[in-house]
Tab-separated table of N, CA and C and ligand atoms in Angstrom:
chain	number	residue	atom	x	y	z
A	1	MET	N	10.532	-12.416	-11.953
A	1	MET	CA	9.797	-12.043	-10.632
A	1	MET	C	10.263	-12.803	-9.469
A	2	VAL	N	10.791	-12.117	-8.407
A	2	VAL	CA	11.412	-12.775	-7.189
A	2	VAL	C	10.076	-13.303	-6.476
A	3	GLN	N	10.102	-14.394	-6.035
A	3	GLN	CA	8.958	-14.920	-5.060
A	3	GLN	C	8.797	-14.063	-3.704
A	4	PRO	N	7.767	-13.588	-3.418
A	4	PRO	CA	7.725	-12.734	-2.259
A	4	PRO	C	8.080	-13.401	-0.925
A	5	THR	N	7.937	-14.724	-0.890
A	5	THR	CA	8.394	-15.461	0.418
A	5	THR	C	9.765	-15.643	0.548
A	6	THR	N	10.364	-15.803	-0.527
A	6	THR	CA	11.881	-15.911	-0.373
A	6	THR	C	12.730	-14.691	-0.215
A	7	SER	N	12.160	-13.589	-0.593
A	7	SER	CA	12.932	-12.239	-0.683
A	7	SER	C	12.864	-11.544	0.596
A	8	LEU	N	12.323	-11.939	1.522
A	8	LEU	CA	12.034	-11.237	2.729
A	8	LEU	C	13.283	-11.083	3.807
A	9	LYS	N	13.977	-12.278	4.061
A	9	LYS	CA	15.153	-12.071	5.000
A	9	LYS	C	16.370	-11.316	4.409
A	10	GLY	N	16.772	-11.424	3.221
A	10	GLY	CA	17.867	-10.803	2.547
A	10	GLY	C	17.778	-9.222	2.616
A	11	PRO	N	16.749	-8.585	2.131
A	11	PRO	CA	16.614	-7.113	2.196
A	11	PRO	C	16.630	-6.626	3.650
A	12	LEU	N	15.951	-7.300	4.521
A	12	LEU	CA	15.960	-6.882	6.009
A	12	LEU	C	17.283	-6.750	6.505
A	13	ARG	N	18.113	-7.949	6.217
A	13	ARG	CA	19.444	-8.028	6.761
A	13	ARG	C	20.362	-6.807	6.038
A	14	LYS	N	20.260	-6.711	4.952
A	14	LYS	CA	20.894	-5.751	4.135
A	14	LYS	C	20.665	-4.352	4.611
A	15	ARG	N	19.506	-4.051	4.977
A	15	ARG	CA	19.212	-2.774	5.762
A	15	ARG	C	19.745	-2.836	7.220
A	16	GLY	N	20.150	-3.842	7.624
A	16	GLY	CA	20.617	-3.924	9.042
A	16	GLY	C	19.375	-3.991	9.970
A	17	VAL	N	18.314	-4.287	9.824
A	17	VAL	CA	16.962	-4.227	10.549
A	17	VAL	C	16.966	-5.750	11.211
A	18	ARG	N	16.710	-5.662	12.323
A	18	ARG	CA	16.582	-6.931	13.204
A	18	ARG	C	15.182	-6.693	13.757
A	19	LEU	N	14.276	-7.751	13.351
A	19	LEU	CA	12.789	-7.658	13.949
A	19	LEU	C	12.641	-8.452	14.925
A	20	THR	N	11.877	-8.212	16.012
A	20	THR	CA	11.317	-9.388	16.855
A	20	THR	C	10.485	-10.261	16.106
A	21	ARG	N	10.179	-11.291	16.568
A	21	ARG	CA	9.464	-12.346	16.094
A	21	ARG	C	7.974	-11.781	15.497
A	22	GLN	N	7.299	-11.045	16.483
A	22	GLN	CA	5.992	-10.516	16.187
A	22	GLN	C	6.053	-9.383	14.947
A	23	ARG	N	7.159	-8.739	15.105
A	23	ARG	CA	7.226	-7.575	14.145
A	23	ARG	C	7.678	-8.411	12.760
A	24	GLU	N	8.327	-9.410	12.752
A	24	GLU	CA	8.680	-9.880	11.576
A	24	GLU	C	7.434	-10.661	10.952
A	25	LEU	N	6.561	-11.255	11.732
A	25	LEU	CA	5.241	-11.788	11.341
A	25	LEU	C	4.382	-10.728	10.708
A	26	LEU	N	4.317	-9.590	11.273
A	26	LEU	CA	3.474	-8.579	10.790
A	26	LEU	C	3.998	-8.074	9.395
A	27	PHE	N	5.456	-7.962	9.334
A	27	PHE	CA	6.010	-7.521	8.088
A	27	PHE	C	5.850	-8.495	7.025
A	28	GLU	N	5.915	-9.789	7.416
A	28	GLU	CA	5.815	-10.881	6.510
A	28	GLU	C	4.328	-10.891	6.051
A	29	ILE	N	3.320	-10.613	6.903
A	29	ILE	CA	1.957	-10.707	6.437
A	29	ILE	C	1.581	-9.585	5.305
A	30	ILE	N	2.154	-8.422	5.704
A	30	ILE	CA	2.170	-7.210	4.688
A	30	ILE	C	2.743	-7.631	3.406
A	31	HIS	N	4.065	-8.044	3.450
A	31	HIS	CA	4.769	-8.342	2.191
A	31	HIS	C	4.105	-9.274	1.430
A	32	ASN	N	3.544	-10.474	2.032
A	32	ASN	CA	2.893	-11.385	1.230
A	32	ASN	C	1.519	-11.252	0.822
A	33	SER	N	0.919	-10.116	1.249
A	33	SER	CA	-0.483	-9.901	0.995
A	33	SER	C	-0.454	-9.332	-0.584
A	34	HIS	N	-1.679	-9.791	-1.069
A	34	HIS	CA	-1.948	-9.250	-2.366
A	34	HIS	C	-2.914	-8.090	-2.382
A	35	THR	N	-3.315	-7.736	-1.188
A	35	THR	CA	-4.175	-6.610	-1.204
A	35	THR	C	-3.495	-5.454	-0.213
A	36	HIS	N	-4.145	-4.501	-0.025
A	36	HIS	CA	-3.459	-3.510	0.815
A	36	HIS	C	-4.362	-3.520	2.035
A	37	LEU	N	-3.600	-3.951	3.173
A	37	LEU	CA	-4.275	-4.112	4.451
A	37	LEU	C	-4.281	-2.930	5.304
A	38	ASP	N	-5.488	-2.760	5.975
A	38	ASP	CA	-5.429	-1.872	7.091
A	38	ASP	C	-5.106	-2.458	8.401
A	39	ALA	N	-4.796	-1.710	9.479
A	39	ALA	CA	-4.512	-2.026	10.751
A	39	ALA	C	-5.286	-3.162	11.339
A	40	ASP	N	-6.646	-2.920	11.230
A	40	ASP	CA	-7.690	-3.881	11.789
A	40	ASP	C	-7.421	-5.360	11.090
A	41	ARG	N	-7.430	-5.139	9.753
A	41	ARG	CA	-7.309	-6.490	9.050
A	41	ARG	C	-6.082	-7.177	9.383
A	42	LEU	N	-5.004	-6.409	9.545
A	42	LEU	CA	-3.773	-6.974	9.819
A	42	LEU	C	-3.645	-7.655	11.249
A	43	TYR	N	-4.400	-7.146	11.968
A	43	TYR	CA	-4.446	-7.563	13.364
A	43	TYR	C	-5.338	-8.877	13.300
A	44	GLU	N	-6.506	-8.932	12.527
A	44	GLU	CA	-7.098	-10.325	12.452
A	44	GLU	C	-6.268	-11.351	11.940
A	45	ILE	N	-5.567	-11.008	11.008
A	45	ILE	CA	-4.708	-12.028	10.175
A	45	ILE	C	-3.619	-12.407	11.171
A	46	ALA	N	-2.976	-11.552	11.902
A	46	ALA	CA	-1.953	-11.888	12.636
A	46	ALA	C	-2.284	-12.542	13.802
A	47	ARG	N	-3.480	-12.447	14.354
A	47	ARG	CA	-4.022	-13.070	15.628
A	47	ARG	C	-4.217	-14.648	15.286
A	48	LYS	N	-4.542	-14.831	14.043
A	48	LYS	CA	-4.701	-16.484	13.807
A	48	LYS	C	-3.280	-17.167	13.829
A	49	ARG	N	-2.303	-16.320	13.681
A	49	ARG	CA	-0.927	-16.965	13.585
A	49	ARG	C	-0.219	-16.966	14.962
A	50	ASP	N	-0.694	-15.757	15.841
A	50	ASP	CA	-0.047	-15.529	17.075
A	50	ASP	C	-1.002	-15.156	18.003
A	51	ALA	N	-1.742	-16.066	18.779
A	51	ALA	CA	-2.830	-15.445	19.571
A	51	ALA	C	-2.426	-14.364	20.704
A	52	LYS	N	-1.092	-14.365	20.894
A	52	LYS	CA	-0.757	-13.410	21.862
A	52	LYS	C	-0.503	-11.991	21.406
A	53	ILE	N	-0.519	-11.829	20.116
A	53	ILE	CA	-0.457	-10.568	19.581
A	53	ILE	C	-1.537	-9.551	19.881
A	54	SER	N	-1.079	-8.377	20.304
A	54	SER	CA	-2.112	-7.465	20.675
A	54	SER	C	-2.425	-6.258	19.638
A	55	ARG	N	-3.467	-5.612	19.571
A	55	ARG	CA	-3.636	-4.501	18.820
A	55	ARG	C	-2.614	-3.549	18.896
A	56	VAL	N	-2.421	-3.296	20.302
A	56	VAL	CA	-1.220	-2.064	20.514
A	56	VAL	C	0.166	-2.478	19.816
A	57	THR	N	0.493	-3.904	19.899
A	57	THR	CA	1.564	-4.272	19.204
A	57	THR	C	1.648	-4.077	17.691
A	58	VAL	N	0.380	-4.262	17.126
A	58	VAL	CA	0.296	-4.081	15.731
A	58	VAL	C	0.483	-2.471	15.337
A	59	TYR	N	-0.250	-1.700	16.104
A	59	TYR	CA	0.001	-0.309	15.897
A	59	TYR	C	1.497	0.109	15.993
A	60	ARG	N	2.117	-0.303	17.231
A	60	ARG	CA	3.467	0.146	17.390
A	60	ARG	C	4.456	-0.399	16.287
A	61	THR	N	4.114	-1.660	15.805
A	61	THR	CA	4.975	-2.272	14.746
A	61	THR	C	4.870	-1.630	13.556
A	62	LEU	N	3.568	-1.043	13.060
A	62	LEU	CA	3.364	-0.270	12.030
A	62	LEU	C	4.251	0.841	11.903
A	63	LYS	N	4.265	1.605	13.224
A	63	LYS	CA	5.087	2.793	13.248
A	63	LYS	C	6.591	2.631	13.166
A	64	VAL	N	6.980	1.460	13.751
A	64	VAL	CA	8.398	1.056	13.635
A	64	VAL	C	8.880	0.812	12.111
A	65	LEU	N	7.918	-0.101	11.465
A	65	LEU	CA	8.299	-0.366	10.105
A	65	LEU	C	8.277	0.660	9.164
A	66	LYS	N	7.513	1.513	9.587
A	66	LYS	CA	7.178	3.013	8.582
A	66	LYS	C	8.655	3.642	8.859
A	67	GLN	N	9.072	3.781	10.117
A	67	GLN	CA	10.302	4.668	10.478
A	67	GLN	C	11.466	3.939	9.897
A	68	GLU	N	11.539	2.576	9.797
A	68	GLU	CA	12.561	1.919	9.170
A	68	GLU	C	12.505	1.958	7.610
A	69	GLY	N	11.490	2.390	7.029
A	69	GLY	CA	11.260	2.583	5.601
A	69	GLY	C	11.085	1.159	4.915
A	70	LEU	N	10.571	0.448	5.834
A	70	LEU	CA	10.144	-0.913	5.370
A	70	LEU	C	8.820	-0.998	4.693
A	71	ILE	N	7.857	-0.125	5.085
A	71	ILE	CA	6.636	-0.093	4.594
A	71	ILE	C	6.152	1.450	4.327
A	72	ASP	N	5.106	1.444	3.414
A	72	ASP	CA	4.423	2.798	3.062
A	72	ASP	C	3.174	2.743	3.622
A	73	GLU	N	2.741	3.827	4.145
A	73	GLU	CA	1.535	4.148	4.646
A	73	GLU	C	0.646	4.808	3.493
A	74	LEU	N	-0.579	4.225	3.145
A	74	LEU	CA	-1.307	4.858	2.119
A	74	LEU	C	-2.564	5.243	2.687
A	75	ASP	N	-3.279	6.396	2.141
A	75	ASP	CA	-4.613	6.637	2.517
A	75	ASP	C	-5.683	5.948	1.396
A	76	LEU	N	-5.133	5.891	0.065
A	76	LEU	CA	-5.879	5.533	-1.030
A	76	LEU	C	-7.020	6.245	-1.261
A	77	LEU	N	-6.808	7.633	-1.144
A	77	LEU	CA	-7.907	8.642	-1.247
A	77	LEU	C	-9.102	8.579	-0.500
A	78	HIS	N	-8.764	7.955	0.740
A	78	HIS	CA	-9.688	7.868	1.819
A	78	HIS	C	-11.090	7.366	1.150
A	79	HIS	N	-10.993	6.257	0.343
A	79	HIS	CA	-12.345	5.966	-0.338
A	79	HIS	C	-13.203	5.246	0.761
A	80	GLU	N	-12.568	4.799	1.935
A	80	GLU	CA	-13.398	4.015	2.900
A	80	GLU	C	-13.435	4.721	4.131
A	81	GLY	N	-13.028	5.926	4.193
A	81	GLY	CA	-13.031	6.632	5.485
A	81	GLY	C	-11.522	6.950	5.972
A	82	ASP	N	-11.331	7.018	7.206
A	82	ASP	CA	-10.037	7.626	7.531
A	82	ASP	C	-8.843	6.496	7.781
A	83	GLN	N	-9.187	5.196	7.446
A	83	GLN	CA	-8.016	4.153	7.651
A	83	GLN	C	-6.867	4.229	6.739
A	84	HIS	N	-5.751	3.736	7.104
A	84	HIS	CA	-4.611	3.868	6.387
A	84	HIS	C	-4.318	2.240	5.817
A	85	TYR	N	-3.657	2.148	4.924
A	85	TYR	CA	-3.317	0.939	4.331
A	85	TYR	C	-1.777	0.665	4.193
A	86	TYR	N	-1.317	-0.475	4.337
A	86	TYR	CA	0.087	-0.659	4.277
A	86	TYR	C	0.633	-1.575	3.211
A	87	GLU	N	1.723	-1.068	2.857
A	87	GLU	CA	2.244	-2.298	1.801
A	87	GLU	C	3.738	-1.988	1.996
A	88	THR	N	4.603	-2.947	1.518
A	88	THR	CA	6.094	-3.210	1.742
A	88	THR	C	6.703	-2.094	0.561
A	89	ARG	N	7.644	-1.728	0.978
A	89	ARG	CA	8.644	-0.864	0.172
A	89	ARG	C	9.599	-1.598	-0.562
A	90	LEU	N	9.405	-2.825	-0.384
A	90	LEU	CA	10.497	-3.687	-1.162
A	90	LEU	C	9.791	-3.996	-2.657
A	91	LYS	N	8.627	-3.582	-2.731
A	91	LYS	CA	7.795	-3.834	-3.993
A	91	LYS	C	8.242	-2.705	-5.003
A	92	ARG	N	8.100	-3.086	-6.291
A	92	ARG	CA	8.469	-2.153	-7.311
A	92	ARG	C	7.495	-0.989	-7.317
A	93	GLU	N	8.077	0.433	-7.524
A	93	GLU	CA	7.079	1.454	-7.471
A	93	GLU	C	6.024	1.159	-8.325
A	94	HIS	N	4.813	1.674	-7.821
A	94	HIS	CA	3.519	1.738	-8.590
A	94	HIS	C	2.655	2.898	-8.255
A	95	ALA	N	1.730	2.996	-9.193
A	95	ALA	CA	0.652	3.906	-8.676
A	95	ALA	C	-0.610	3.010	-8.399
A	96	HIS	N	-1.513	3.738	-7.644
A	96	HIS	CA	-2.717	3.082	-7.004
A	96	HIS	C	-3.841	3.592	-7.920
A	97	VAL	N	-4.692	2.859	-8.380
A	97	VAL	CA	-5.840	3.174	-9.185
A	97	VAL	C	-7.093	2.855	-8.214
A	98	VAL	N	-7.949	3.706	-7.836
A	98	VAL	CA	-8.792	3.365	-6.713
A	98	VAL	C	-10.224	3.679	-7.406
A	99	CYS	N	-11.075	2.655	-7.117
A	99	CYS	CA	-12.348	2.995	-7.566
A	99	CYS	C	-13.279	3.534	-6.479
A	100	LEU	N	-13.813	4.772	-6.579
A	100	LEU	CA	-14.440	5.592	-5.555
A	100	LEU	C	-15.806	5.002	-5.166
A	101	ARG	N	-16.297	3.947	-6.064
A	101	ARG	CA	-17.566	3.534	-5.653
A	101	ARG	C	-17.286	2.226	-5.095
A	102	CYS	N	-16.846	1.237	-5.607
A	102	CYS	CA	-16.601	-0.307	-5.003
A	102	CYS	C	-15.177	-0.360	-4.142
A	103	GLY	N	-14.475	0.554	-4.269
A	103	GLY	CA	-13.278	0.503	-3.345
A	103	GLY	C	-12.170	-0.508	-3.929
A	104	ALA	N	-12.341	-1.022	-5.268
A	104	ALA	CA	-11.375	-1.814	-5.864
A	104	ALA	C	-10.044	-1.057	-6.040
A	105	VAL	N	-9.003	-1.582	-5.667
A	105	VAL	CA	-7.642	-0.967	-5.799
A	105	VAL	C	-6.794	-1.782	-6.854
A	106	GLN	N	-6.362	-1.146	-7.931
A	106	GLN	CA	-5.784	-1.816	-8.871
A	106	GLN	C	-4.137	-1.129	-8.660
A	107	GLU	N	-3.090	-1.806	-9.289
A	107	GLU	CA	-1.783	-1.342	-9.173
A	107	GLU	C	-1.071	-1.080	-10.579
A	108	PHE	N	-0.803	0.078	-10.842
A	108	PHE	CA	-0.310	0.115	-12.179
A	108	PHE	C	1.221	0.473	-11.984
A	109	PHE	N	1.815	-0.531	-12.669
A	109	PHE	CA	3.436	-0.663	-12.933
A	109	PHE	C	3.773	-0.065	-14.157
A	110	GLY	N	4.806	0.698	-14.167
A	110	GLY	CA	5.177	1.158	-15.663
A	110	GLY	C	6.072	2.251	-15.605
A	111	SER	N	6.688	2.555	-16.757
A	111	SER	CA	7.670	3.472	-16.956
A	111	SER	C	7.288	5.015	-16.597
A	112	PRO	N	5.892	5.255	-16.928
A	112	PRO	CA	5.626	6.550	-16.681
A	112	PRO	C	5.762	6.993	-15.316
A	113	ILE	N	5.657	6.089	-14.189
A	113	ILE	CA	5.921	6.492	-12.919
A	113	ILE	C	7.393	7.066	-12.675
A	114	GLN	N	8.187	6.216	-13.332
A	114	GLN	CA	9.672	6.637	-13.259
A	114	GLN	C	10.061	7.732	-13.968
A	115	ASP	N	9.325	7.986	-15.125
A	115	ASP	CA	9.537	9.210	-16.060
A	115	ASP	C	9.014	10.558	-15.290
A	116	LEU	N	7.888	10.326	-14.552
A	116	LEU	CA	7.543	11.676	-13.804
A	116	LEU	C	8.450	11.924	-12.639
A	117	LYS	N	9.111	11.018	-12.002
A	117	LYS	CA	9.962	11.214	-11.013
A	117	LYS	C	11.399	11.851	-11.663
A	118	ASP	N	11.626	11.276	-12.731
A	118	ASP	CA	12.961	11.876	-13.424
A	118	ASP	C	12.738	13.208	-13.738
A	119	GLN	N	11.468	13.524	-14.356
A	119	GLN	CA	11.067	14.896	-14.857
A	119	GLN	C	11.042	15.827	-13.591
A	120	VAL	N	10.574	15.556	-12.398
A	120	VAL	CA	10.643	16.414	-11.408
A	120	VAL	C	11.929	16.635	-10.867
A	121	GLU	N	12.683	15.627	-10.896
A	121	GLU	CA	13.933	15.759	-10.336
A	121	GLU	C	14.760	16.915	-11.057
A	122	SER	N	14.737	16.740	-12.508
A	122	SER	CA	15.451	17.530	-13.277
A	122	SER	C	14.848	19.039	-13.455
A	123	ASP	N	13.464	19.069	-13.307
A	123	ASP	CA	12.817	20.398	-13.599
A	123	ASP	C	13.083	21.169	-12.312
A	124	PHE	N	13.093	20.378	-11.049
A	124	PHE	CA	13.117	21.209	-9.962
A	124	PHE	C	14.471	21.078	-9.157
A	125	GLY	N	15.319	20.297	-9.778
A	125	GLY	CA	16.617	20.057	-8.892
A	125	GLY	C	16.330	19.487	-7.726
A	126	PHE	N	15.418	18.446	-7.788
A	126	PHE	CA	14.913	17.971	-6.392
A	126	PHE	C	15.567	16.481	-6.377
A	127	LYS	N	15.796	16.065	-5.003
A	127	LYS	CA	16.121	14.749	-4.736
A	127	LYS	C	14.869	14.040	-4.164
A	128	ILE	N	14.374	13.102	-4.943
A	128	ILE	CA	12.991	12.517	-4.478
A	128	ILE	C	13.216	11.430	-3.540
A	129	LEU	N	12.795	11.420	-2.351
A	129	LEU	CA	12.954	10.259	-1.445
A	129	LEU	C	11.570	9.206	-1.558
A	130	LEU	N	10.435	9.959	-1.845
A	130	LEU	CA	9.309	9.304	-1.617
A	130	LEU	C	8.347	9.934	-2.595
A	131	ALA	N	7.710	8.917	-3.366
A	131	ALA	CA	6.604	9.316	-4.326
A	131	ALA	C	5.257	8.611	-4.260
A	132	ARG	N	4.191	9.048	-4.296
A	132	ARG	CA	3.007	8.380	-4.244
A	132	ARG	C	2.032	8.866	-5.335
A	133	THR	N	1.541	7.982	-6.047
A	133	THR	CA	0.667	8.180	-7.093
A	133	THR	C	-0.596	7.721	-6.854
A	134	GLU	N	-1.799	8.341	-6.811
A	134	GLU	CA	-3.030	7.661	-6.516
A	134	GLU	C	-4.119	8.376	-7.637
A	135	VAL	N	-4.737	7.485	-8.246
A	135	VAL	CA	-5.798	7.900	-9.199
A	135	VAL	C	-7.165	7.488	-8.879
A	136	GLY	N	-8.105	8.286	-8.750
A	136	GLY	CA	-9.391	7.880	-8.270
A	136	GLY	C	-10.589	8.127	-9.421
A	137	GLY	N	-11.498	7.252	-9.277
A	137	GLY	CA	-12.584	7.300	-10.341
A	137	GLY	C	-13.449	6.194	-10.251
A	138	TYR	N	-13.987	5.850	-11.325
A	138	TYR	CA	-14.792	4.466	-11.358
A	138	TYR	C	-14.243	3.395	-12.236
A	139	CYS	N	-14.162	2.168	-11.667
A	139	CYS	CA	-13.646	1.128	-12.483
A	139	CYS	C	-14.734	0.653	-13.643
A	140	ALA	N	-14.301	-0.066	-14.437
A	140	ALA	CA	-15.128	-0.561	-15.558
A	140	ALA	C	-16.272	-1.268	-15.133
A	141	ASP	N	-16.292	-2.190	-14.091
A	141	ASP	CA	-17.624	-2.846	-13.614
A	141	ASP	C	-18.536	-1.722	-13.183
A	142	CYS	N	-18.116	-0.825	-12.398
A	142	CYS	CA	-18.996	0.248	-12.022
A	142	CYS	C	-19.471	1.133	-12.959
A	143	GLN	N	-18.679	1.422	-13.860
A	143	GLN	CA	-19.232	2.161	-15.014
A	143	GLN	C	-20.361	1.390	-15.662
A	144	SER	N	-20.111	-0.005	-15.997
A	144	SER	CA	-21.007	-0.756	-16.786
A	144	SER	C	-22.351	-0.800	-16.061
A	145	SER	N	-22.214	-0.884	-14.630
A	145	SER	CA	-23.602	-0.919	-13.974
A	145	SER	C	-24.185	0.584	-13.713
A	146	GLY	N	-23.570	1.532	-14.514
A	146	GLY	CA	-24.366	2.753	-14.495
A	146	GLY	C	-24.208	3.576	-13.167
A	147	VAL	N	-23.029	3.913	-12.760
A	147	VAL	CA	-23.046	4.519	-11.431
A	147	VAL	C	-22.509	6.066	-11.699
A	148	GLU	N	-22.326	6.404	-12.971
A	148	GLU	CA	-21.721	7.677	-13.228
A	148	GLU	C	-22.428	8.768	-12.543
A	149	GLU	N	-21.629	9.656	-11.891
A	149	GLU	CA	-22.239	10.761	-11.215
A	149	GLU	C	-22.948	11.561	-12.044
A	150	SER	N	-24.187	12.027	-11.776
A	150	SER	CA	-24.843	13.099	-12.451
A	150	SER	C	-24.195	14.351	-12.500
A	151	GLY	N	-24.213	15.014	-13.563
A	151	GLY	CA	-23.621	16.676	-13.311
A	151	GLY	C	-22.199	16.422	-13.925
A	152	THR	N	-21.624	15.412	-14.144
A	152	THR	CA	-20.355	15.392	-14.696
A	152	THR	C	-20.200	15.784	-16.242
A	153	GLY	N	-21.259	15.538	-16.866
A	153	GLY	CA	-21.454	15.760	-18.282
A	153	GLY	C	-20.763	14.791	-19.093
A	154	VAL	N	-20.157	13.601	-18.562
A	154	VAL	CA	-19.524	12.677	-19.160
A	154	VAL	C	-20.444	11.878	-20.037
A	155	LYS	N	-21.623	11.412	-19.337
A	155	LYS	CA	-22.433	10.641	-20.122
A	155	LYS	C	-23.188	11.433	-21.425
A	156	SER	N	-23.540	12.744	-21.160
A	156	SER	CA	-24.214	13.328	-22.151
A	156	SER	C	-23.275	13.694	-23.418
A	157	ASP	N	-21.972	13.682	-23.058
A	157	ASP	CA	-20.863	13.896	-24.184
A	157	ASP	C	-21.026	12.748	-24.977
A	158	ILE	N	-21.082	11.486	-24.317
A	158	ILE	CA	-21.065	10.278	-25.095
A	158	ILE	C	-22.329	10.077	-25.975
A	159	ASP	N	-23.598	10.578	-25.309
A	159	ASP	CA	-24.703	10.214	-25.949
A	159	ASP	C	-25.201	11.051	-27.035
A	160	GLN	N	-24.513	12.203	-27.117
A	160	GLN	CA	-25.154	13.270	-28.081
A	160	GLN	C	-25.096	12.696	-29.611
B	1	LIG	ZN1	-15.755	0.046	-9.132
B	2	LIG	ZN1	0.314	-1.109	-3.857
């Protein structure tokens, strides 16, 4: 595995992207984050490192980084409302597994994601540029604390 902190400059230069210091700071925060940050969270973290950064800069930068294909914008099934979350596209392709109760987000890496894309490309003669896989449900912790929705029939199937 490549260390996230060392892999930043190379890929940027390879894409011919030159970022201003503030943009680079934001990209670095997204790149090194182990969670999926929304714009507010990003702003809070960035402000601790550069007191001059503004909320407007954060929003504008997210737009630029997205256009440059450096980051992905995710809604993570809107489990917490309307906000969007950002992550670097330098990361290996993965699916997001979202708990709709506690909001925990886990990342699934693995060949099925690539298999799905390969199959879509061959079945539809499609050239995929972008794919997002999101799975929603209840995590193991939430299930064991008994949050299953009534009316799903899941519980009675198991209990019978
Ligand atoms: Zn949960
Ligand atoms: Zn992710």
